[in-house]
Amino acid sequence: MKTRLASVAVLLSLGLAAPGVLAADLAVLPPRAPADLEIVARGAAEWVRVRFSEAGLPSSDEFSLAAALPPDRPRALPSREALRDLRGQRGAERAWVLDVDADRGNAVLQVVLVDLDSGSIAAAGRAATSVASLGGAVATVTDAVISQAGAAGRTLSPPGLAELDRYGRAAVALDGGRLADAWRALGNK
């Protein structure tokens, strides 16, 4: 039953919730990751979105800005001009991005919350871990950003790598309009 409720929460976060964007919502920049971890990073971003929402920091899909990320790896954020443009286009005050870098089984995970007017970092978390332990790092980093943002909440049960993979596969299926596949990706029949 608990798994089924979690699946419904993830599906709702993936865009099945009723539309309506508040100016206080956070813009979500697409996650960045090497090709072999793109699905896991997408799932991690969806997990972070749910945790942020539970902590009173709602993120809106309608604020996504896929083309804004620079191609060079050292910078996880778009330029200040692109951030200001996002503010002007969508009305969000802040945006966040999840970035994963991996090499030979080790990973560095960052979640950065940025003020769109100034381009300054409002909160950030970073963890180095093994790829196999990425779920625990996602929870730790997310809790750090939530705390720095002045919200309350602590992760009681961090996601596993398989759970992040399922969330990512569900998000990709939903993007393709395949609701039944998204439901199955979350382990439901």
Short mmCIF file of C-alpha atoms in Angstrom, two decimals:
data_model
loop_
_atom_site.label_atom_id
_atom_site.label_comp_id
_atom_site.label_asym_id
_atom_site.label_seq_id
_atom_site.Cartn_x
_atom_site.Cartn_y
_atom_site.Cartn_z
CA MET A 1 0.00 0.00 0.00
CA LYS A 2 2.82 2.41 0.91
CA THR A 3 4.55 1.68 -2.43
CA ARG A 4 1.33 2.33 -4.33
CA LEU A 5 0.87 5.70 -2.54
CA ALA A 6 4.46 6.65 -3.37
CA SER A 7 3.81 5.73 -7.01
CA VAL A 8 0.75 7.98 -7.11
CA ALA A 9 2.76 10.84 -5.57
CA VAL A 10 5.47 10.44 -8.20
CA LEU A 11 2.94 10.31 -11.05
CA LEU A 12 1.33 13.48 -9.73
CA SER A 13 4.72 15.17 -9.58
CA LEU A 14 5.40 14.11 -13.16
CA GLY A 15 2.68 16.37 -14.43
CA LEU A 16 -0.65 14.71 -13.81
CA ALA A 17 -1.52 17.21 -11.10
CA ALA A 18 -3.98 19.95 -11.86
CA PRO A 19 -2.35 22.84 -13.72
CA GLY A 20 -1.90 26.19 -12.07
CA VAL A 21 1.42 27.85 -11.49
CA LEU A 22 2.06 30.07 -8.54
CA ALA A 23 4.67 32.81 -8.71
CA ALA A 24 6.26 31.22 -5.65
CA ASP A 25 6.83 27.92 -7.46
CA LEU A 26 10.38 26.96 -8.30
CA ALA A 27 11.51 26.61 -11.88
CA VAL A 28 13.12 23.26 -12.64
CA LEU A 29 16.11 23.06 -14.93
CA PRO A 30 16.59 19.63 -16.52
CA PRO A 31 19.00 17.34 -14.70
CA ARG A 32 22.50 16.93 -16.09
CA ALA A 33 24.26 13.58 -16.12
CA PRO A 34 26.46 11.38 -18.27
CA ALA A 35 24.52 9.33 -20.84
CA ASP A 36 24.63 6.13 -18.76
CA LEU A 37 23.02 7.90 -15.78
CA GLU A 38 20.46 10.10 -17.57
CA ILE A 39 17.48 7.96 -16.53
CA VAL A 40 18.67 7.75 -12.91
CA ALA A 41 19.28 11.52 -12.84
CA ARG A 42 15.80 12.14 -14.22
CA GLY A 43 14.37 9.90 -11.50
CA ALA A 44 16.47 11.66 -8.87
CA ALA A 45 15.15 15.02 -10.07
CA GLU A 46 11.57 13.76 -9.76
CA TRP A 47 12.33 12.46 -6.26
CA VAL A 48 13.83 15.85 -5.30
CA ARG A 49 10.75 17.60 -6.74
CA VAL A 50 8.48 15.53 -4.48
CA ARG A 51 10.68 16.17 -1.40
CA PHE A 52 10.80 19.90 -2.11
CA SER A 53 7.01 19.96 -2.42
CA GLU A 54 6.61 18.07 0.86
CA ALA A 55 8.84 20.69 2.49
CA GLY A 56 6.73 23.56 1.15
CA LEU A 57 8.93 24.36 -1.86
CA PRO A 58 6.72 23.42 -4.84
CA SER A 59 8.36 23.02 -8.23
CA SER A 60 6.48 23.56 -11.44
CA ASP A 61 6.93 21.60 -14.67
CA GLU A 62 5.64 24.63 -16.52
CA PHE A 63 8.86 26.43 -15.63
CA SER A 64 11.18 23.88 -17.24
CA LEU A 65 13.84 25.37 -19.47
CA ALA A 66 15.51 22.53 -21.33
CA ALA A 67 17.74 24.57 -23.62
CA ALA A 68 19.25 26.73 -20.89
CA LEU A 69 22.02 24.46 -19.68
CA PRO A 70 25.50 25.10 -20.98
CA PRO A 71 27.24 22.18 -22.66
CA ASP A 72 30.41 22.46 -20.59
CA ARG A 73 30.36 20.27 -17.48
CA PRO A 74 31.92 22.56 -14.84
CA ARG A 75 28.94 24.91 -14.88
CA ALA A 76 25.69 23.45 -13.61
CA LEU A 77 23.80 26.71 -14.12
CA PRO A 78 22.85 28.77 -17.15
CA SER A 79 24.16 32.31 -17.53
CA ARG A 80 22.69 35.09 -15.40
CA GLU A 81 21.01 36.50 -18.50
CA ALA A 82 19.28 33.18 -19.20
CA LEU A 83 18.17 33.00 -15.56
CA ARG A 84 16.73 36.53 -15.73
CA ASP A 85 14.96 35.61 -18.98
CA LEU A 86 13.39 32.62 -17.25
CA ARG A 87 12.19 34.90 -14.46
CA GLY A 88 10.69 37.27 -17.01
CA GLN A 89 9.08 34.55 -19.11
CA ARG A 90 7.63 32.43 -16.36
CA GLY A 91 7.42 34.49 -13.19
CA ALA A 92 9.38 32.08 -10.99
CA GLU A 93 11.62 33.69 -8.39
CA ARG A 94 14.02 30.77 -8.00
CA ALA A 95 15.10 27.70 -9.94
CA TRP A 96 16.90 24.48 -9.10
CA VAL A 97 18.97 21.96 -10.97
CA LEU A 98 20.32 18.49 -10.19
CA ASP A 99 23.73 17.65 -11.61
CA VAL A 100 25.45 14.24 -11.53
CA ASP A 101 28.97 13.59 -12.71
CA ALA A 102 30.38 10.07 -12.65
CA ASP A 103 33.63 8.36 -13.41
CA ARG A 104 34.66 4.72 -12.81
CA GLY A 105 31.86 3.94 -10.37
CA ASN A 106 32.17 7.17 -8.36
CA ALA A 107 29.72 10.02 -8.56
CA VAL A 108 29.45 13.65 -7.51
CA LEU A 109 25.91 14.91 -7.03
CA GLN A 110 24.86 18.55 -6.69
CA VAL A 111 21.50 20.22 -6.21
CA VAL A 112 21.65 23.99 -6.59
CA LEU A 113 18.85 26.47 -5.84
CA VAL A 114 19.43 29.82 -7.53
CA ASP A 115 17.80 33.25 -7.30
CA LEU A 116 16.67 34.13 -10.83
CA ASP A 117 16.96 37.91 -10.42
CA SER A 118 20.52 38.04 -9.16
CA GLY A 119 21.83 34.71 -10.44
CA SER A 120 23.23 34.04 -6.99
CA ILE A 121 23.08 30.64 -5.33
CA ALA A 122 20.39 30.61 -2.64
CA ALA A 123 21.14 27.09 -1.41
CA ALA A 124 23.28 24.18 -2.54
CA GLY A 125 24.24 20.68 -1.57
CA ARG A 126 27.01 18.46 -2.87
CA ALA A 127 28.03 14.89 -2.13
CA ALA A 128 30.65 12.51 -3.45
CA THR A 129 29.67 8.86 -3.35
CA SER A 130 29.68 5.64 -5.33
CA VAL A 131 27.12 5.32 -8.12
CA ALA A 132 25.57 2.42 -6.19
CA SER A 133 24.96 4.75 -3.20
CA LEU A 134 23.53 7.62 -5.23
CA GLY A 135 20.09 7.35 -3.58
CA GLY A 136 21.46 8.13 -0.13
CA ALA A 137 23.43 11.06 -1.55
CA VAL A 138 20.28 12.43 -3.23
CA ALA A 139 18.49 12.40 0.14
CA THR A 140 21.41 14.02 2.00
CA VAL A 141 21.89 16.76 -0.59
CA THR A 142 18.15 17.44 -0.86
CA ASP A 143 17.82 17.74 2.92
CA ALA A 144 20.73 20.22 2.95
CA VAL A 145 19.11 22.41 0.28
CA ILE A 146 15.73 22.29 2.03
CA SER A 147 17.36 23.34 5.30
CA GLN A 148 19.37 26.16 3.69
CA ALA A 149 16.19 27.40 1.97
CA GLY A 150 14.60 27.80 5.41
CA ALA A 151 12.10 24.97 5.02
CA ALA A 152 11.64 22.05 7.37
CA GLY A 153 11.80 18.35 6.73
CA ARG A 154 14.18 15.45 6.82
CA THR A 155 14.27 12.33 4.67
CA LEU A 156 13.45 9.29 6.77
CA SER A 157 13.96 6.72 4.04
CA PRO A 158 16.35 7.58 1.19
CA PRO A 159 15.61 6.16 -2.25
CA GLY A 160 17.62 3.31 -3.66
CA LEU A 161 19.27 3.38 -7.07
CA ALA A 162 16.59 1.04 -8.46
CA GLU A 163 13.85 3.38 -7.21
CA LEU A 164 15.48 6.38 -8.91
CA ASP A 165 15.75 4.34 -12.11
CA ARG A 166 12.02 3.47 -11.92
CA TYR A 167 11.09 7.13 -11.38
CA GLY A 168 13.25 8.13 -14.36
CA ARG A 169 11.72 5.50 -16.63
CA ALA A 170 8.25 6.60 -15.56
CA ALA A 171 9.08 10.25 -16.34
CA VAL A 172 10.38 9.35 -19.80
CA ALA A 173 7.29 7.23 -20.50
CA LEU A 174 5.00 10.04 -19.39
CA ASP A 175 6.87 12.53 -21.58
CA GLY A 176 6.11 10.18 -24.48
CA GLY A 177 2.41 10.09 -23.58
CA ARG A 178 2.57 6.48 -22.38
CA LEU A 179 0.71 6.61 -19.05
CA ALA A 180 0.36 2.83 -18.75
CA ASP A 181 4.11 2.37 -19.29
CA ALA A 182 4.81 5.04 -16.66
CA TRP A 183 2.57 3.21 -14.18
CA ARG A 184 4.32 -0.10 -14.92
CA ALA A 185 7.77 1.53 -14.61
CA LEU A 186 6.85 2.38 -11.04
CA GLY A 187 6.26 -1.30 -10.34
CA ASN A 188 2.49 -1.28 -10.56
CA LYS A 189 0.42 -3.68 -12.61
#
